[in-house]
Amino acid sequence: RPGWRKILERGMMRRPFLGVREALAGLEEESGRTIGPPARRDRLVRQWNEASAATRLYEDALPALLELRGRFRLGVLSNTQSFDLDFIGSRGLLPILDVLCLSCHEGRLKPDPALFASAARQMGLPPAAILMVGDSLEDDVGGAIAAGMRAVHLARGGPACGPAGATASIGSLTGLSFLLSRESSGPA
């Protein structure tokens, strides 16, 4: 039904849960609907666990971050649940990140500017010194701009126009290093 993604985020991603079963109760509370009989709940838990086990990074993510590491402070700002986050450590991300700012720990969801402000505080940088790169025009780009940050739209599906104030639009994270090197070398 329309708006299901936002309902899911509000129900499962604004506070810590011990696991998916507990988070389903939060989803029921947020949606005002019950999931139904135990068999349906068990099926949802199984599907969640299968999807979580299949979580992969995009192929360009780790190489792009490694290329930027040392030149820039790096962080992840994400609307996410508090459980099944093993892939962040198991894919080699934690050692290269300076900040991990998650909605489930902050009690806020993107595009709330206060969540972006928290990430800026954790990075020890003023918002204007931060470049947010994200695939959601509303949540990532719009939220960053509203918080006083610069933003790049990651349009993996092809070209897209970001909202007014967006720095650029790129199709892959491999383009980020080039974009940043052009930006730091002055006007072209």
C-alpha positions as protocol buffer text, in pm:
chain_id: "A"
residue {
  index: 1
  type: ARG
  ca { x: 0 y: 0 z: 0 }
}
residue {
  index: 2
  type: PRO
  ca { x: 121 y: 357 z: -55 }
}
residue {
  index: 3
  type: GLY
  ca { x: 366 y: 481 z: 204 }
}
residue {
  index: 4
  type: TRP
  ca { x: 459 y: 130 z: 327 }
}
residue {
  index: 5
  type: ARG
  ca { x: 833 y: 207 z: 324 }
}
residue {
  index: 6
  type: LYS
  ca { x: 793 y: 506 z: 556 }
}
residue {
  index: 7
  type: ILE
  ca { x: 567 y: 304 z: 788 }
}
residue {
  index: 8
  type: LEU
  ca { x: 832 y: 29 z: 799 }
}
residue {
  index: 9
  type: GLU
  ca { x: 1105 y: 282 z: 875 }
}
residue {
  index: 10
  type: ARG
  ca { x: 905 y: 455 z: 1150 }
}
residue {
  index: 11
  type: GLY
  ca { x: 807 y: 124 z: 1308 }
}
residue {
  index: 12
  type: MET
  ca { x: 1141 y: -56 z: 1291 }
}
residue {
  index: 13
  type: MET
  ca { x: 1420 y: 199 z: 1249 }
}
residue {
  index: 14
  type: ARG
  ca { x: 1379 y: 469 z: 1515 }
}
residue {
  index: 15
  type: ARG
  ca { x: 1476 y: 267 z: 1819 }
}
residue {
  index: 16
  type: PRO
  ca { x: 1685 y: -37 z: 1905 }
}
residue {
  index: 17
  type: PHE
  ca { x: 1521 y: -380 z: 1898 }
}
residue {
  index: 18
  type: LEU
  ca { x: 1672 y: -710 z: 2006 }
}
residue {
  index: 19
  type: GLY
  ca { x: 1565 y: -879 z: 1685 }
}
residue {
  index: 20
  type: VAL
  ca { x: 1315 y: -894 z: 1405 }
}
residue {
  index: 21
  type: ARG
  ca { x: 1038 y: -1047 z: 1621 }
}
residue {
  index: 22
  type: GLU
  ca { x: 1050 y: -752 z: 1859 }
}
residue {
  index: 23
  type: ALA
  ca { x: 1069 y: -510 z: 1565 }
}
residue {
  index: 24
  type: LEU
  ca { x: 754 y: -661 z: 1415 }
}
residue {
  index: 25
  type: ALA
  ca { x: 570 y: -552 z: 1728 }
}
residue {
  index: 26
  type: GLY
  ca { x: 700 y: -199 z: 1668 }
}
residue {
  index: 27
  type: LEU
  ca { x: 575 y: -220 z: 1311 }
}
residue {
  index: 28
  type: GLU
  ca { x: 232 y: -330 z: 1430 }
}
residue {
  index: 29
  type: GLU
  ca { x: 223 y: -38 z: 1673 }
}
residue {
  index: 30
  type: GLU
  ca { x: 321 y: 213 z: 1403 }
}
residue {
  index: 31
  type: SER
  ca { x: 84 y: 79 z: 1138 }
}
residue {
  index: 32
  type: GLY
  ca { x: -210 y: 12 z: 1369 }
}
residue {
  index: 33
  type: ARG
  ca { x: -246 y: -331 z: 1209 }
}
residue {
  index: 34
  type: THR
  ca { x: -170 y: -680 z: 1333 }
}
residue {
  index: 35
  type: ILE
  ca { x: 48 y: -917 z: 1140 }
}
residue {
  index: 36
  type: GLY
  ca { x: -184 y: -1205 z: 1203 }
}
residue {
  index: 37
  type: PRO
  ca { x: -141 y: -1563 z: 1318 }
}
residue {
  index: 38
  type: PRO
  ca { x: 194 y: -1701 z: 1443 }
}
residue {
  index: 39
  type: ALA
  ca { x: 253 y: -1882 z: 1112 }
}
residue {
  index: 40
  type: ARG
  ca { x: 248 y: -1550 z: 925 }
}
residue {
  index: 41
  type: ARG
  ca { x: 486 y: -1395 z: 1179 }
}
residue {
  index: 42
  type: ASP
  ca { x: 720 y: -1695 z: 1148 }
}
residue {
  index: 43
  type: ARG
  ca { x: 714 y: -1661 z: 768 }
}
residue {
  index: 44
  type: LEU
  ca { x: 800 y: -1290 z: 792 }
}
residue {
  index: 45
  type: VAL
  ca { x: 1088 y: -1363 z: 1031 }
}
residue {
  index: 46
  type: ARG
  ca { x: 1221 y: -1632 z: 794 }
}
residue {
  index: 47
  type: GLN
  ca { x: 1193 y: -1397 z: 493 }
}
residue {
  index: 48
  type: TRP
  ca { x: 1368 y: -1117 z: 683 }
}
residue {
  index: 49
  type: ASN
  ca { x: 1651 y: -1348 z: 786 }
}
residue {
  index: 50
  type: GLU
  ca { x: 1694 y: -1473 z: 429 }
}
residue {
  index: 51
  type: ALA
  ca { x: 1700 y: -1119 z: 292 }
}
residue {
  index: 52
  type: SER
  ca { x: 1944 y: -1011 z: 562 }
}
residue {
  index: 53
  type: ALA
  ca { x: 2177 y: -1301 z: 485 }
}
residue {
  index: 54
  type: ALA
  ca { x: 2172 y: -1200 z: 118 }
}
residue {
  index: 55
  type: THR
  ca { x: 2268 y: -836 z: 188 }
}
residue {
  index: 56
  type: ARG
  ca { x: 2565 y: -732 z: -21 }
}
residue {
  index: 57
  type: LEU
  ca { x: 2751 y: -410 z: -78 }
}
residue {
  index: 58
  type: TYR
  ca { x: 2743 y: -263 z: -425 }
}
residue {
  index: 59
  type: GLU
  ca { x: 3065 y: -359 z: -605 }
}
residue {
  index: 60
  type: ASP
  ca { x: 3179 y: 3 z: -626 }
}
residue {
  index: 61
  type: ALA
  ca { x: 3127 y: 85 z: -256 }
}
residue {
  index: 62
  type: LEU
  ca { x: 3438 y: -56 z: -88 }
}
residue {
  index: 63
  type: PRO
  ca { x: 3685 y: 42 z: -364 }
}
residue {
  index: 64
  type: ALA
  ca { x: 3547 y: 398 z: -368 }
}
residue {
  index: 65
  type: LEU
  ca { x: 3568 y: 431 z: 10 }
}
residue {
  index: 66
  type: LEU
  ca { x: 3920 y: 290 z: 17 }
}
residue {
  index: 67
  type: GLU
  ca { x: 4025 y: 540 z: -250 }
}
residue {
  index: 68
  type: LEU
  ca { x: 3885 y: 829 z: -46 }
}
residue {
  index: 69
  type: ARG
  ca { x: 4018 y: 706 z: 289 }
}
residue {
  index: 70
  type: GLY
  ca { x: 4300 y: 921 z: 417 }
}
residue {
  index: 71
  type: ARG
  ca { x: 4194 y: 1220 z: 207 }
}
residue {
  index: 72
  type: PHE
  ca { x: 3854 y: 1265 z: 373 }
}
residue {
  index: 73
  type: ARG
  ca { x: 3672 y: 1167 z: 691 }
}
residue {
  index: 74
  type: LEU
  ca { x: 3417 y: 901 z: 599 }
}
residue {
  index: 75
  type: GLY
  ca { x: 3087 y: 810 z: 757 }
}
residue {
  index: 76
  type: VAL
  ca { x: 2765 y: 626 z: 700 }
}
residue {
  index: 77
  type: LEU
  ca { x: 2432 y: 789 z: 779 }
}
residue {
  index: 78
  type: SER
  ca { x: 2151 y: 540 z: 738 }
}
residue {
  index: 79
  type: ASN
  ca { x: 1790 y: 470 z: 815 }
}
residue {
  index: 80
  type: THR
  ca { x: 1827 y: 117 z: 943 }
}
residue {
  index: 81
  type: GLN
  ca { x: 1721 y: -131 z: 1207 }
}
residue {
  index: 82
  type: SER
  ca { x: 1940 y: -213 z: 1507 }
}
residue {
  index: 83
  type: PHE
  ca { x: 1978 y: -584 z: 1434 }
}
residue {
  index: 84
  type: ASP
  ca { x: 2126 y: -786 z: 1147 }
}
residue {
  index: 85
  type: LEU
  ca { x: 2401 y: -530 z: 1092 }
}
residue {
  index: 86
  type: ASP
  ca { x: 2680 y: -788 z: 1080 }
}
residue {
  index: 87
  type: PHE
  ca { x: 2744 y: -712 z: 713 }
}
residue {
  index: 88
  type: ILE
  ca { x: 2888 y: -371 z: 807 }
}
residue {
  index: 89
  type: GLY
  ca { x: 3175 y: -534 z: 994 }
}
residue {
  index: 90
  type: SER
  ca { x: 3206 y: -847 z: 785 }
}
residue {
  index: 91
  type: ARG
  ca { x: 3244 y: -654 z: 458 }
}
residue {
  index: 92
  type: GLY
  ca { x: 3539 y: -450 z: 584 }
}
residue {
  index: 93
  type: LEU
  ca { x: 3356 y: -120 z: 632 }
}
residue {
  index: 94
  type: LEU
  ca { x: 3412 y: -51 z: 1001 }
}
residue {
  index: 95
  type: PRO
  ca { x: 3790 y: 2 z: 987 }
}
residue {
  index: 96
  type: ILE
  ca { x: 3759 y: 265 z: 714 }
}
residue {
  index: 97
  type: LEU
  ca { x: 3468 y: 460 z: 863 }
}
residue {
  index: 98
  type: ASP
  ca { x: 3514 y: 747 z: 1105 }
}
residue {
  index: 99
  type: VAL
  ca { x: 3144 y: 766 z: 1192 }
}
residue {
  index: 100
  type: LEU
  ca { x: 2849 y: 528 z: 1185 }
}
residue {
  index: 101
  type: CYS
  ca { x: 2531 y: 728 z: 1246 }
}
residue {
  index: 102
  type: LEU
  ca { x: 2222 y: 505 z: 1244 }
}
residue {
  index: 103
  type: SER
  ca { x: 1860 y: 608 z: 1280 }
}
residue {
  index: 104
  type: CYS
  ca { x: 1791 y: 326 z: 1526 }
}
residue {
  index: 105
  type: HIS
  ca { x: 2042 y: 477 z: 1770 }
}
residue {
  index: 106
  type: GLU
  ca { x: 1952 y: 841 z: 1705 }
}
residue {
  index: 107
  type: GLY
  ca { x: 1572 y: 807 z: 1725 }
}
residue {
  index: 108
  type: ARG
  ca { x: 1529 y: 1002 z: 1402 }
}
residue {
  index: 109
  type: LEU
  ca { x: 1494 y: 919 z: 1034 }
}
residue {
  index: 110
  type: LYS
  ca { x: 1633 y: 1086 z: 725 }
}
residue {
  index: 111
  type: PRO
  ca { x: 1544 y: 1346 z: 599 }
}
residue {
  index: 112
  type: ASP
  ca { x: 1522 y: 1499 z: 950 }
}
residue {
  index: 113
  type: PRO
  ca { x: 1794 y: 1769 z: 957 }
}
residue {
  index: 114
  type: ALA
  ca { x: 1861 y: 1686 z: 1323 }
}
residue {
  index: 115
  type: LEU
  ca { x: 1989 y: 1342 z: 1218 }
}
residue {
  index: 116
  type: PHE
  ca { x: 2229 y: 1505 z: 972 }
}
residue {
  index: 117
  type: ALA
  ca { x: 2336 y: 1753 z: 1242 }
}
residue {
  index: 118
  type: SER
  ca { x: 2414 y: 1460 z: 1473 }
}
residue {
  index: 119
  type: ALA
  ca { x: 2631 y: 1302 z: 1203 }
}
residue {
  index: 120
  type: ALA
  ca { x: 2815 y: 1634 z: 1160 }
}
residue {
  index: 121
  type: ARG
  ca { x: 2879 y: 1658 z: 1536 }
}
residue {
  index: 122
  type: GLN
  ca { x: 3007 y: 1300 z: 1542 }
}
residue {
  index: 123
  type: MET
  ca { x: 3241 y: 1380 z: 1251 }
}
residue {
  index: 124
  type: GLY
  ca { x: 3359 y: 1696 z: 1426 }
}
residue {
  index: 125
  type: LEU
  ca { x: 3284 y: 1905 z: 1118 }
}
residue {
  index: 126
  type: PRO
  ca { x: 3048 y: 2191 z: 1040 }
}
residue {
  index: 127
  type: PRO
  ca { x: 2763 y: 2083 z: 810 }
}
residue {
  index: 128
  type: ALA
  ca { x: 2894 y: 2303 z: 526 }
}
residue {
  index: 129
  type: ALA
  ca { x: 3216 y: 2097 z: 522 }
}
residue {
  index: 130
  type: ILE
  ca { x: 3029 y: 1769 z: 464 }
}
residue {
  index: 131
  type: LEU
  ca { x: 2930 y: 1614 z: 134 }
}
residue {
  index: 132
  type: MET
  ca { x: 2643 y: 1365 z: 159 }
}
residue {
  index: 133
  type: VAL
  ca { x: 2622 y: 1105 z: -115 }
}
residue {
  index: 134
  type: GLY
  ca { x: 2297 y: 912 z: -138 }
}
residue {
  index: 135
  type: ASP
  ca { x: 2050 y: 749 z: -372 }
}
residue {
  index: 136
  type: SER
  ca { x: 1732 y: 903 z: -232 }
}
residue {
  index: 137
  type: LEU
  ca { x: 1654 y: 1252 z: -356 }
}
residue {
  index: 138
  type: GLU
  ca { x: 1417 y: 1315 z: -65 }
}
residue {
  index: 139
  type: ASP
  ca { x: 1593 y: 1140 z: 225 }
}
residue {
  index: 140
  type: ASP
  ca { x: 1961 y: 1184 z: 137 }
}
residue {
  index: 141
  type: VAL
  ca { x: 1994 y: 1485 z: -91 }
}
residue {
  index: 142
  type: GLY
  ca { x: 1701 y: 1689 z: 42 }
}
residue {
  index: 143
  type: GLY
  ca { x: 1783 y: 1609 z: 404 }
}
residue {
  index: 144
  type: ALA
  ca { x: 2148 y: 1704 z: 362 }
}
residue {
  index: 145
  type: ILE
  ca { x: 2067 y: 2033 z: 189 }
}
residue {
  index: 146
  type: ALA
  ca { x: 1813 y: 2119 z: 460 }
}
residue {
  index: 147
  type: ALA
  ca { x: 2085 y: 2056 z: 721 }
}
residue {
  index: 148
  type: GLY
  ca { x: 2333 y: 2288 z: 546 }
}
residue {
  index: 149
  type: MET
  ca { x: 2542 y: 2017 z: 380 }
}
residue {
  index: 150
  type: ARG
  ca { x: 2635 y: 1971 z: 18 }
}
residue {
  index: 151
  type: ALA
  ca { x: 2487 y: 1668 z: -154 }
}
residue {
  index: 152
  type: VAL
  ca { x: 2551 y: 1438 z: -449 }
}
residue {
  index: 153
  type: HIS
  ca { x: 2273 y: 1222 z: -588 }
}
residue {
  index: 154
  type: LEU
  ca { x: 2384 y: 865 z: -659 }
}
residue {
  index: 155
  type: ALA
  ca { x: 2157 y: 776 z: -951 }
}
residue {
  index: 156
  type: ARG
  ca { x: 2248 y: 410 z: -1008 }
}
residue {
  index: 157
  type: GLY
  ca { x: 1958 y: 367 z: -1249 }
}
residue {
  index: 158
  type: GLY
  ca { x: 2083 y: 638 z: -1481 }
}
residue {
  index: 159
  type: PRO
  ca { x: 2087 y: 1013 z: -1503 }
}
residue {
  index: 160
  type: ALA
  ca { x: 1869 y: 1211 z: -1268 }
}
residue {
  index: 161
  type: CYS
  ca { x: 1836 y: 1572 z: -1174 }
}
residue {
  index: 162
  type: GLY
  ca { x: 1880 y: 1648 z: -808 }
}
residue {
  index: 163
  type: PRO
  ca { x: 1688 y: 1918 z: -628 }
}
residue {
  index: 164
  type: ALA
  ca { x: 1809 y: 2275 z: -635 }
}
residue {
  index: 165
  type: GLY
  ca { x: 2133 y: 2300 z: -443 }
}
residue {
  index: 166
  type: ALA
  ca { x: 2263 y: 1950 z: -524 }
}
residue {
  index: 167
  type: THR
  ca { x: 2633 y: 1950 z: -610 }
}
residue {
  index: 168
  type: ALA
  ca { x: 2610 y: 1679 z: -876 }
}
residue {
  index: 169
  type: SER
  ca { x: 2455 y: 1354 z: -985 }
}
residue {
  index: 170
  type: ILE
  ca { x: 2670 y: 1045 z: -1045 }
}
residue {
  index: 171
  type: GLY
  ca { x: 2582 y: 697 z: -1171 }
}
residue {
  index: 172
  type: SER
  ca { x: 2840 y: 507 z: -966 }
}
residue {
  index: 173
  type: LEU
  ca { x: 3057 y: 566 z: -663 }
}
residue {
  index: 174
  type: THR
  ca { x: 3360 y: 526 z: -889 }
}
residue {
  index: 175
  type: GLY
  ca { x: 3284 y: 877 z: -1014 }
}
residue {
  index: 176
  type: LEU
  ca { x: 3308 y: 1028 z: -667 }
}
residue {
  index: 177
  type: SER
  ca { x: 3688 y: 1049 z: -647 }
}
residue {
  index: 178
  type: PHE
  ca { x: 3703 y: 1227 z: -983 }
}
residue {
  index: 179
  type: LEU
  ca { x: 3427 y: 1465 z: -879 }
}
residue {
  index: 180
  type: LEU
  ca { x: 3605 y: 1549 z: -554 }
}
residue {
  index: 181
  type: SER
  ca { x: 3944 y: 1595 z: -723 }
}
residue {
  index: 182
  type: ARG
  ca { x: 3788 y: 1838 z: -974 }
}
residue {
  index: 183
  type: GLU
  ca { x: 3617 y: 2024 z: -690 }
}
residue {
  index: 184
  type: SER
  ca { x: 3936 y: 2061 z: -486 }
}
residue {
  index: 185
  type: SER
  ca { x: 4141 y: 2180 z: -784 }
}
residue {
  index: 186
  type: GLY
  ca { x: 3923 y: 2489 z: -822 }
}
residue {
  index: 187
  type: PRO
  ca { x: 3692 y: 2601 z: -1096 }
}
residue {
  index: 188
  type: ALA
  ca { x: 3726 y: 2414 z: -1424 }
}
